[in-house]
mmCIF file of C-alpha atoms and ligand atoms in Angstrom:
data_model
loop_
_atom_site.group_PDB
_atom_site.id
_atom_site.type_symbol
_atom_site.label_atom_id
_atom_site.label_comp_id
_atom_site.label_asym_id
_atom_site.label_seq_id
_atom_site.Cartn_x
_atom_site.Cartn_y
_atom_site.Cartn_z
ATOM 1 C CA MET A 1 -29.678 -1.349 -50.658
ATOM 2 C CA ASP A 2 -29.593 -3.635 -47.868
ATOM 3 C CA THR A 3 -28.247 -2.693 -44.432
ATOM 4 C CA LEU A 4 -25.352 -4.564 -42.907
ATOM 5 C CA GLU A 5 -27.847 -6.118 -40.415
ATOM 6 C CA GLU A 6 -29.979 -7.511 -43.347
ATOM 7 C CA LEU A 7 -26.903 -8.647 -45.276
ATOM 8 C CA ASN A 8 -25.553 -10.469 -42.133
ATOM 9 C CA ARG A 9 -28.977 -12.118 -41.433
ATOM 10 C CA LYS A 10 -28.565 -13.919 -44.761
ATOM 11 C CA GLY A 11 -25.655 -15.796 -43.324
ATOM 12 C CA PHE A 12 -23.356 -15.615 -46.251
ATOM 13 C CA VAL A 13 -23.010 -14.079 -49.673
ATOM 14 C CA ASP A 14 -25.143 -16.225 -51.938
ATOM 15 C CA GLU A 15 -23.481 -15.546 -55.416
ATOM 16 C CA LYS A 16 -22.643 -17.793 -58.248
ATOM 17 C CA ILE A 17 -18.933 -18.322 -58.649
ATOM 18 C CA ASP A 18 -17.365 -18.743 -62.144
ATOM 19 C CA PRO A 19 -16.385 -22.465 -61.896
ATOM 20 C CA THR A 20 -13.172 -21.712 -63.863
ATOM 21 C CA LEU A 21 -11.870 -19.323 -61.122
ATOM 22 C CA ASP A 22 -8.804 -20.466 -59.101
ATOM 23 C CA LEU A 23 -10.184 -19.565 -55.843
ATOM 24 C CA PHE A 24 -6.672 -19.749 -54.103
ATOM 25 C CA GLU A 25 -5.196 -17.252 -56.671
ATOM 26 C CA GLU A 26 -8.360 -14.928 -56.358
ATOM 27 C CA ILE A 27 -8.119 -14.866 -52.499
ATOM 28 C CA GLU A 28 -4.497 -14.075 -52.655
ATOM 29 C CA ARG A 29 -5.264 -11.301 -55.109
ATOM 30 C CA LEU A 30 -8.163 -9.861 -53.120
ATOM 31 C CA LYS A 31 -5.964 -10.017 -50.001
ATOM 32 C CA LYS A 32 -3.432 -7.679 -51.497
ATOM 33 C CA GLU A 33 -5.960 -5.479 -53.065
ATOM 34 C CA LYS A 34 -7.835 -4.931 -49.663
ATOM 35 C CA ASN A 35 -4.817 -5.326 -47.412
ATOM 36 C CA ALA A 36 -6.610 -8.214 -45.661
ATOM 37 C CA ILE A 37 -5.296 -11.017 -43.412
ATOM 38 C CA ILE A 38 -6.818 -14.489 -43.094
ATOM 39 C CA LEU A 39 -6.810 -15.907 -39.596
ATOM 40 C CA ALA A 40 -8.058 -19.469 -39.345
ATOM 41 C CA HIS A 41 -8.846 -21.803 -36.480
ATOM 42 C CA TYR A 42 -7.450 -25.248 -36.367
ATOM 43 C CA TYR A 43 -10.952 -26.633 -36.579
ATOM 44 C CA GLN A 44 -11.442 -25.209 -40.238
ATOM 45 C CA ASP A 45 -11.454 -27.177 -43.433
ATOM 46 C CA PRO A 46 -8.027 -28.011 -44.649
ATOM 47 C CA ASP A 47 -8.427 -25.766 -47.832
ATOM 48 C CA ILE A 48 -9.032 -22.900 -45.376
ATOM 49 C CA GLN A 49 -6.243 -23.742 -43.236
ATOM 50 C CA ASP A 50 -3.920 -23.931 -46.259
ATOM 51 C CA ILE A 51 -4.752 -20.499 -47.532
ATOM 52 C CA ALA A 52 -4.625 -18.681 -44.100
ATOM 53 C CA ASP A 53 -1.921 -16.333 -43.084
ATOM 54 C CA TYR A 54 -2.172 -17.527 -39.470
ATOM 55 C CA ILE A 55 -3.532 -20.774 -38.113
ATOM 56 C CA GLY A 56 -4.015 -21.188 -34.402
ATOM 57 C CA ASP A 57 -6.190 -21.824 -31.414
ATOM 58 C CA SER A 58 -8.042 -19.086 -29.486
ATOM 59 C CA LEU A 59 -5.038 -17.680 -27.723
ATOM 60 C CA GLY A 60 -2.815 -17.473 -30.801
ATOM 61 C CA LEU A 61 -5.605 -16.071 -32.904
ATOM 62 C CA SER A 62 -6.356 -13.333 -30.383
ATOM 63 C CA GLN A 63 -2.680 -12.365 -29.988
ATOM 64 C CA GLU A 64 -2.342 -12.302 -33.786
ATOM 65 C CA ALA A 65 -5.610 -10.095 -34.084
ATOM 66 C CA ALA A 66 -4.169 -7.650 -31.706
ATOM 67 C CA LYS A 67 -0.942 -7.034 -33.540
ATOM 68 C CA THR A 68 -1.824 -7.349 -37.273
ATOM 69 C CA GLU A 69 -1.512 -4.167 -39.347
ATOM 70 C CA ALA A 70 -4.052 -5.207 -42.043
ATOM 71 C CA ASP A 71 -7.074 -3.219 -42.658
ATOM 72 C CA VAL A 72 -9.369 -6.179 -42.887
ATOM 73 C CA ILE A 73 -9.265 -9.426 -40.804
ATOM 74 C CA VAL A 74 -11.146 -12.293 -42.421
ATOM 75 C CA PHE A 75 -11.869 -14.529 -39.410
ATOM 76 C CA ALA A 76 -12.208 -18.181 -40.514
ATOM 77 C CA GLY A 77 -13.638 -19.562 -37.236
ATOM 78 C CA VAL A 78 -16.853 -18.823 -35.214
ATOM 79 C CA HIS A 79 -18.790 -15.662 -34.278
ATOM 80 C CA PHE A 80 -17.302 -15.123 -30.830
ATOM 81 C CA MET A 81 -13.822 -15.529 -32.265
ATOM 82 C CA ALA A 82 -14.403 -12.736 -34.757
ATOM 83 C CA GLU A 83 -15.898 -10.733 -31.846
ATOM 84 C CA THR A 84 -12.719 -11.019 -30.015
ATOM 85 C CA ALA A 85 -10.695 -9.834 -33.091
ATOM 86 C CA LYS A 86 -13.092 -6.833 -33.283
ATOM 87 C CA ILE A 87 -12.780 -6.056 -29.634
ATOM 88 C CA LEU A 88 -8.910 -6.127 -30.002
ATOM 89 C CA SER A 89 -8.847 -4.190 -33.222
ATOM 90 C CA PRO A 90 -12.015 -2.095 -33.329
ATOM 91 C CA GLU A 91 -10.673 0.197 -36.212
ATOM 92 C CA LYS A 92 -10.509 -2.881 -38.512
ATOM 93 C CA LYS A 93 -13.101 -4.499 -40.527
ATOM 94 C CA VAL A 94 -13.659 -7.987 -39.251
ATOM 95 C CA LEU A 95 -15.299 -10.321 -41.710
ATOM 96 C CA LEU A 96 -16.807 -13.838 -41.014
ATOM 97 C CA PRO A 97 -17.384 -16.018 -44.078
ATOM 98 C CA ASP A 98 -20.713 -17.344 -42.582
ATOM 99 C CA PHE A 99 -22.456 -15.096 -40.139
ATOM 100 C CA LYS A 100 -24.278 -18.172 -38.680
ATOM 101 C CA ALA A 101 -21.033 -19.883 -37.680
ATOM 102 C CA GLY A 102 -22.075 -19.736 -33.979
ATOM 103 C CA CYS A 103 -21.056 -21.971 -30.914
ATOM 104 C CA SER A 104 -23.021 -24.149 -28.657
ATOM 105 C CA LEU A 105 -20.827 -23.439 -25.775
ATOM 106 C CA ALA A 106 -21.176 -19.628 -26.140
ATOM 107 C CA ASP A 107 -25.015 -20.273 -26.528
ATOM 108 C CA SER A 108 -25.179 -22.101 -23.217
ATOM 109 C CA CYS A 109 -24.197 -19.078 -21.306
ATOM 110 C CA PRO A 110 -26.914 -16.170 -22.089
ATOM 111 C CA PRO A 111 -25.339 -13.034 -20.544
ATOM 112 C CA HIS A 112 -28.592 -11.911 -18.780
ATOM 113 C CA LEU A 113 -28.646 -15.243 -16.873
ATOM 114 C CA PHE A 114 -24.923 -15.074 -16.197
ATOM 115 C CA ARG A 115 -25.361 -11.607 -14.716
ATOM 116 C CA LYS A 116 -27.782 -12.917 -12.123
ATOM 117 C CA PHE A 117 -25.641 -15.897 -11.411
ATOM 118 C CA LYS A 118 -22.638 -13.515 -10.748
ATOM 119 C CA GLU A 119 -24.766 -11.336 -8.421
ATOM 120 C CA LYS A 120 -24.955 -14.408 -6.011
ATOM 121 C CA TYR A 121 -21.286 -14.388 -5.598
ATOM 122 C CA PRO A 122 -20.253 -10.725 -5.178
ATOM 123 C CA ASP A 123 -16.803 -11.520 -3.699
ATOM 124 C CA HIS A 124 -15.911 -13.758 -6.534
ATOM 125 C CA VAL A 125 -13.394 -13.050 -9.464
ATOM 126 C CA VAL A 126 -14.915 -13.921 -12.812
ATOM 127 C CA ILE A 127 -12.843 -15.921 -15.170
ATOM 128 C CA THR A 128 -14.408 -16.830 -18.356
ATOM 129 C CA TYR A 129 -13.188 -19.059 -21.130
ATOM 130 C CA VAL A 130 -12.679 -17.197 -24.344
ATOM 131 C CA ASN A 131 -15.293 -19.227 -26.050
ATOM 132 C CA CYS A 132 -18.153 -16.964 -25.022
ATOM 133 C CA THR A 133 -19.932 -13.862 -26.383
ATOM 134 C CA ALA A 134 -18.497 -10.386 -26.266
ATOM 135 C CA GLU A 135 -21.363 -9.399 -23.807
ATOM 136 C CA LEU A 136 -20.234 -12.227 -21.414
ATOM 137 C CA LYS A 137 -16.525 -11.126 -21.619
ATOM 138 C CA ALA A 138 -17.776 -7.603 -20.762
ATOM 139 C CA LEU A 139 -19.200 -9.217 -17.509
ATOM 140 C CA SER A 140 -15.783 -10.891 -16.697
ATOM 141 C CA ASP A 141 -12.636 -10.022 -14.862
ATOM 142 C CA ILE A 142 -10.125 -12.061 -16.726
ATOM 143 C CA VAL A 143 -10.612 -14.092 -19.925
ATOM 144 C CA CYS A 144 -8.646 -17.455 -20.415
ATOM 145 C CA THR A 145 -8.181 -20.047 -23.028
ATOM 146 C CA SER A 146 -7.622 -23.768 -22.687
ATOM 147 C CA THR A 147 -3.816 -23.129 -23.174
ATOM 148 C CA ASN A 148 -3.445 -20.643 -20.161
ATOM 149 C CA ALA A 149 -6.545 -21.361 -17.949
ATOM 150 C CA VAL A 150 -4.614 -23.283 -15.251
ATOM 151 C CA GLN A 151 -1.846 -20.405 -15.076
ATOM 152 C CA ILE A 152 -4.549 -17.736 -15.095
ATOM 153 C CA VAL A 153 -6.271 -19.340 -12.001
ATOM 154 C CA GLU A 154 -2.981 -19.794 -10.305
ATOM 155 C CA SER A 155 -1.861 -16.264 -10.881
ATOM 156 C CA LEU A 156 -4.605 -15.228 -8.389
ATOM 157 C CA PRO A 157 -4.047 -15.494 -4.586
ATOM 158 C CA LYS A 158 -4.987 -18.797 -2.976
ATOM 159 C CA GLU A 159 -7.694 -17.277 -0.937
ATOM 160 C CA GLN A 160 -9.388 -15.538 -3.912
ATOM 161 C CA LYS A 161 -12.830 -17.070 -4.769
ATOM 162 C CA ILE A 162 -13.432 -17.605 -8.355
ATOM 163 C CA ILE A 163 -16.409 -18.159 -10.732
ATOM 164 C CA PHE A 164 -15.434 -20.044 -13.882
ATOM 165 C CA GLY A 165 -17.497 -20.150 -16.957
ATOM 166 C CA PRO A 166 -19.032 -21.073 -19.240
ATOM 167 C CA ASP A 167 -17.611 -24.604 -19.816
ATOM 168 C CA LYS A 168 -17.978 -26.911 -16.811
ATOM 169 C CA ASN A 169 -15.769 -29.601 -18.076
ATOM 170 C CA LEU A 170 -12.671 -27.241 -18.609
ATOM 171 C CA GLY A 171 -13.593 -25.602 -15.260
ATOM 172 C CA ALA A 172 -13.774 -29.063 -13.516
ATOM 173 C CA TRP A 173 -10.409 -29.926 -15.056
ATOM 174 C CA VAL A 174 -8.666 -26.668 -13.985
ATOM 175 C CA ALA A 175 -10.147 -27.079 -10.432
ATOM 176 C CA LYS A 176 -8.484 -30.556 -10.354
ATOM 177 C CA LYS A 177 -5.216 -29.309 -11.722
ATOM 178 C CA THR A 178 -4.899 -26.246 -9.367
ATOM 179 C CA GLY A 179 -6.595 -27.799 -6.240
ATOM 180 C CA ARG A 180 -8.939 -24.713 -6.159
ATOM 181 C CA ASP A 181 -12.668 -24.648 -5.406
ATOM 182 C CA LEU A 182 -14.278 -22.912 -8.487
ATOM 183 C CA VAL A 183 -17.828 -22.055 -8.792
ATOM 184 C CA LEU A 184 -18.761 -23.455 -12.212
ATOM 185 C CA TRP A 185 -21.330 -22.397 -14.773
ATOM 186 C CA ASN A 186 -23.040 -25.315 -16.229
ATOM 187 C CA GLY A 187 -22.176 -24.908 -19.896
ATOM 188 C CA ALA A 188 -20.654 -27.379 -22.433
ATOM 189 C CA CYS A 189 -19.437 -27.746 -26.076
ATOM 190 C CA MET A 190 -21.549 -30.212 -28.009
ATOM 191 C CA VAL A 191 -18.588 -31.371 -29.870
ATOM 192 C CA HIS A 192 -16.554 -32.233 -26.841
ATOM 193 C CA GLU A 193 -19.382 -33.735 -24.882
ATOM 194 C CA ILE A 194 -20.196 -36.679 -27.080
ATOM 195 C CA PHE A 195 -17.176 -38.586 -27.226
ATOM 196 C CA SER A 196 -17.921 -42.192 -26.339
ATOM 197 C CA ARG A 197 -15.931 -43.780 -23.729
ATOM 198 C CA GLU A 198 -16.972 -47.293 -24.788
ATOM 199 C CA LYS A 199 -15.873 -46.747 -28.479
ATOM 200 C CA ILE A 200 -12.623 -45.080 -27.381
ATOM 201 C CA THR A 201 -11.901 -48.197 -25.210
ATOM 202 C CA LYS A 202 -12.515 -50.522 -28.215
ATOM 203 C CA LEU A 203 -10.355 -48.308 -30.446
ATOM 204 C CA ARG A 204 -7.453 -48.422 -27.822
ATOM 205 C CA GLU A 205 -7.639 -52.313 -27.825
ATOM 206 C CA ARG A 206 -7.207 -52.340 -31.596
ATOM 207 C CA HIS A 207 -4.364 -49.787 -31.350
ATOM 208 C CA PRO A 208 -2.570 -50.684 -28.071
ATOM 209 C CA LYS A 209 0.468 -48.561 -28.784
ATOM 210 C CA ALA A 210 -1.505 -45.472 -29.692
ATOM 211 C CA LYS A 211 -1.484 -42.448 -27.264
ATOM 212 C CA PHE A 212 -4.913 -41.202 -26.430
ATOM 213 C CA ILE A 213 -4.919 -37.328 -26.305
ATOM 214 C CA ALA A 214 -7.733 -35.099 -25.306
ATOM 215 C CA HIS A 215 -8.982 -31.522 -25.104
ATOM 216 C CA PRO A 216 -9.968 -30.443 -21.525
ATOM 217 C CA GLU A 217 -13.443 -29.576 -22.925
ATOM 218 C CA CYS A 218 -14.197 -33.289 -22.835
ATOM 219 C CA GLU A 219 -16.101 -34.954 -20.048
ATOM 220 C CA GLU A 220 -14.188 -36.081 -16.884
ATOM 221 C CA SER A 221 -14.883 -39.751 -17.848
ATOM 222 C CA VAL A 222 -13.050 -39.247 -21.136
ATOM 223 C CA LEU A 223 -10.210 -37.137 -19.650
ATOM 224 C CA GLN A 224 -9.497 -39.965 -17.130
ATOM 225 C CA MET A 225 -8.541 -42.250 -19.997
ATOM 226 C CA ALA A 226 -6.088 -39.720 -21.549
ATOM 227 C CA ASP A 227 -2.346 -39.997 -21.738
ATOM 228 C CA TYR A 228 -2.106 -36.403 -22.405
ATOM 229 C CA ILE A 229 -4.688 -33.595 -21.934
ATOM 230 C CA GLY A 230 -4.038 -30.048 -23.517
ATOM 231 C CA SER A 231 -5.419 -27.228 -25.618
ATOM 232 C CA THR A 232 -5.557 -27.672 -29.378
ATOM 233 C CA THR A 233 -1.984 -26.243 -29.700
ATOM 234 C CA GLY A 234 -0.895 -28.483 -26.735
ATOM 235 C CA LEU A 235 -2.234 -31.635 -28.551
ATOM 236 C CA LEU A 236 -0.514 -30.496 -31.737
ATOM 237 C CA LYS A 237 2.885 -29.915 -29.932
ATOM 238 C CA TYR A 238 2.553 -33.337 -28.093
ATOM 239 C CA SER A 239 1.943 -35.169 -31.282
ATOM 240 C CA MET A 240 5.221 -33.705 -32.632
ATOM 241 C CA GLU A 241 7.311 -34.130 -29.486
ATOM 242 C CA ASN A 242 6.083 -37.762 -28.467
ATOM 243 C CA ASP A 243 7.781 -40.884 -29.909
ATOM 244 C CA ALA A 244 4.548 -42.827 -30.465
ATOM 245 C CA GLN A 245 3.555 -43.524 -34.019
ATOM 246 C CA GLU A 246 -0.186 -43.572 -33.438
ATOM 247 C CA PHE A 247 -2.527 -41.096 -31.727
ATOM 248 C CA ILE A 248 -6.234 -41.144 -30.910
ATOM 249 C CA VAL A 249 -7.321 -37.558 -30.816
ATOM 250 C CA ALA A 250 -10.448 -36.343 -28.848
ATOM 251 C CA THR A 251 -11.076 -32.947 -30.137
ATOM 252 C CA GLU A 252 -12.726 -31.485 -33.324
ATOM 253 C CA SER A 253 -11.226 -33.562 -36.190
ATOM 254 C CA GLY A 254 -9.986 -30.242 -38.128
ATOM 255 C CA ILE A 255 -6.764 -30.276 -36.105
ATOM 256 C CA ILE A 256 -5.722 -33.612 -37.595
ATOM 257 C CA HIS A 257 -4.860 -31.772 -40.845
ATOM 258 C CA GLN A 258 -2.076 -29.882 -39.160
ATOM 259 C CA MET A 259 -0.965 -33.015 -37.151
ATOM 260 C CA GLU A 260 -0.568 -34.914 -40.396
ATOM 261 C CA LYS A 261 1.354 -32.060 -42.033
ATOM 262 C CA ALA A 262 3.740 -31.897 -39.091
ATOM 263 C CA ASN A 263 4.202 -35.698 -38.687
ATOM 264 C CA PRO A 264 3.765 -37.294 -42.224
ATOM 265 C CA ASP A 265 4.925 -40.607 -40.782
ATOM 266 C CA LYS A 266 2.492 -40.861 -37.918
ATOM 267 C CA THR A 267 -1.020 -41.986 -37.839
ATOM 268 C CA PHE A 268 -3.864 -39.967 -36.332
ATOM 269 C CA ILE A 269 -7.253 -41.382 -35.559
ATOM 270 C CA PRO A 270 -10.148 -39.248 -34.614
ATOM 271 C CA ALA A 271 -11.808 -40.476 -31.336
ATOM 272 C CA PRO A 272 -15.385 -41.586 -32.206
ATOM 273 C CA PRO A 273 -18.468 -39.782 -30.873
ATOM 274 C CA ASN A 274 -21.550 -41.345 -29.350
ATOM 275 C CA ASN A 275 -23.457 -41.358 -32.689
ATOM 276 C CA ASN A 276 -22.965 -43.100 -36.036
ATOM 277 C CA CYS A 277 -20.084 -40.783 -37.230
ATOM 278 C CA ALA A 278 -16.450 -41.828 -37.307
ATOM 279 C CA CYS A 279 -15.097 -38.367 -36.287
ATOM 280 C CA ASN A 280 -16.404 -35.398 -34.589
ATOM 281 C CA ASP A 281 -16.667 -32.230 -36.546
ATOM 282 C CA CYS A 282 -18.073 -28.883 -35.330
ATOM 283 C CA PRO A 283 -21.125 -28.018 -37.377
ATOM 284 C CA TYR A 284 -20.567 -24.300 -36.769
ATOM 285 C CA MET A 285 -16.855 -24.180 -37.647
ATOM 286 C CA LYS A 286 -17.664 -26.246 -40.759
ATOM 287 C CA ARG A 287 -20.181 -23.679 -42.024
ATOM 288 C CA ASN A 288 -17.323 -21.762 -43.434
ATOM 289 C CA THR A 289 -16.073 -22.874 -46.839
ATOM 290 C CA LEU A 290 -13.423 -21.665 -49.311
ATOM 291 C CA GLU A 291 -16.147 -20.247 -51.510
ATOM 292 C CA LYS A 292 -17.849 -18.336 -48.703
ATOM 293 C CA LEU A 293 -14.423 -17.001 -47.586
ATOM 294 C CA TYR A 294 -13.819 -15.795 -51.172
ATOM 295 C CA LEU A 295 -17.238 -14.081 -51.514
ATOM 296 C CA CYS A 296 -16.930 -12.351 -48.146
ATOM 297 C CA LEU A 297 -13.543 -10.991 -48.975
ATOM 298 C CA LYS A 298 -14.701 -9.821 -52.452
ATOM 299 C CA ASN A 299 -18.021 -8.199 -51.086
ATOM 300 C CA GLY A 300 -17.018 -7.046 -47.641
ATOM 301 C CA TYR A 301 -19.636 -8.807 -45.731
ATOM 302 C CA PRO A 302 -20.687 -10.577 -43.492
ATOM 303 C CA GLU A 303 -19.093 -8.223 -41.114
ATOM 304 C CA VAL A 304 -18.996 -8.665 -37.353
ATOM 305 C CA THR A 305 -19.498 -5.604 -35.298
ATOM 306 C CA VAL A 306 -19.617 -5.012 -31.503
ATOM 307 C CA PRO A 307 -21.230 -2.032 -29.638
ATOM 308 C CA GLU A 308 -18.669 0.428 -28.322
ATOM 309 C CA ASP A 309 -19.592 0.151 -24.663
ATOM 310 C CA ILE A 310 -19.121 -3.746 -24.823
ATOM 311 C CA ILE A 311 -15.814 -3.259 -26.668
ATOM 312 C CA ILE A 312 -14.552 -1.053 -23.900
ATOM 313 C CA GLU A 313 -15.574 -3.456 -21.100
ATOM 314 C CA ALA A 314 -14.605 -6.769 -22.970
ATOM 315 C CA ARG A 315 -11.221 -5.417 -23.774
ATOM 316 C CA LYS A 316 -10.150 -5.153 -20.149
ATOM 317 C CA PRO A 317 -10.468 -8.953 -19.199
ATOM 318 C CA ILE A 318 -8.763 -10.001 -22.580
ATOM 319 C CA ALA A 319 -6.037 -7.369 -21.830
ATOM 320 C CA ARG A 320 -5.511 -8.993 -18.454
ATOM 321 C CA MET A 321 -5.230 -12.371 -20.002
ATOM 322 C CA LEU A 322 -2.714 -11.303 -22.622
ATOM 323 C CA GLU A 323 -0.679 -9.505 -19.924
ATOM 324 C CA ILE A 324 -0.604 -12.605 -17.674
ATOM 325 C CA SER A 325 0.170 -14.910 -20.791
ATOM 326 C CA ALA A 326 2.979 -12.565 -21.789
ATOM 327 C CA LYS A 327 4.529 -12.607 -18.338
ATOM 328 C CA MET A 328 4.419 -16.292 -18.246
ATOM 329 C CA GLY A 329 5.832 -16.627 -21.770
ATOM 330 C CA LEU A 330 2.751 -18.539 -23.029
HETATM 331 S S1 SF4 B 401 -16.098 -26.959 -31.140
HETATM 332 FE FE1 SF4 B 401 -17.525 -26.515 -29.537
HETATM 333 S S2 SF4 B 401 -16.583 -24.710 -28.410
HETATM 334 FE FE2 SF4 B 401 -15.608 -24.844 -30.444
HETATM 335 S S3 SF4 B 401 -16.871 -23.519 -31.808
HETATM 336 FE FE3 SF4 B 401 -17.795 -25.648 -31.932
HETATM 337 S S4 SF4 B 401 -19.309 -25.743 -30.544
HETATM 338 FE FE4 SF4 B 401 -18.119 -24.000 -30.014
#
């Protein structure tokens, strides 16, 4: 029999599915049988979002993972998110439909290099964006998300020196918003880095009444053009509260499914990237499919595990973030 490591290495359960099966029904049945919950990120395929018990961004998903009473968490997102769920609920089984659903941003900050970087700034507090590995979280003082990054920085005394990683674009935006001088790690997300300023300008000319809304992981040159900058949840709320009828959206295009559901009369246009595609999909997020989700729930793998010493250390900065967020009512 294969070990969990060998099973995970395959990426996903490669098993033929009876084409007559109603996967939505089967997933519902398995969820009850196994006392499982499905948490899905906004960047997942619409089918997965529609079957999920909870859909959200990193902050909401980590809060949900911390309070669920299910025995099994199926995390429809990427590896670092499933790790965060495991850190917060170590007694639960955490499944990831495709074990190879990684993240270019998390990969851009190898923990052994970050440790050396951190040693150069011994009097700095380390704040890391939740989009990083469990090992990196274990090297941090406070974790943040794009929803609460500004408030987390502002919760520290003005004279406190801060390292911010791994996303340099989010870090630069937070530095600008807070007026603080942050030491930034030079990491970035491949999805948010390739929006084309030129194509967005042309798109705005064709849709002069559209609001241009962007995630702070985008480059500064793109953020400068935005009518509103916010986390995925922030962008969704803005689309609901603003009177505009058209929105050009600069983040992963999966969020548009929820925007359209919440605003059936409004039009959402994905901001074009700097390549031949019309919208911007995260290739890691899109590795998960409804079929893989069904098979992982049925078979109980791929399963995400985190070494116990890392769980103990990584829990502390996440707990600080959740505490600060709760205090601020975020
Ligand atoms: S969108 Fe970017 S940050 Fe998010 S999972 Fe994909 S590569 Fe990572």
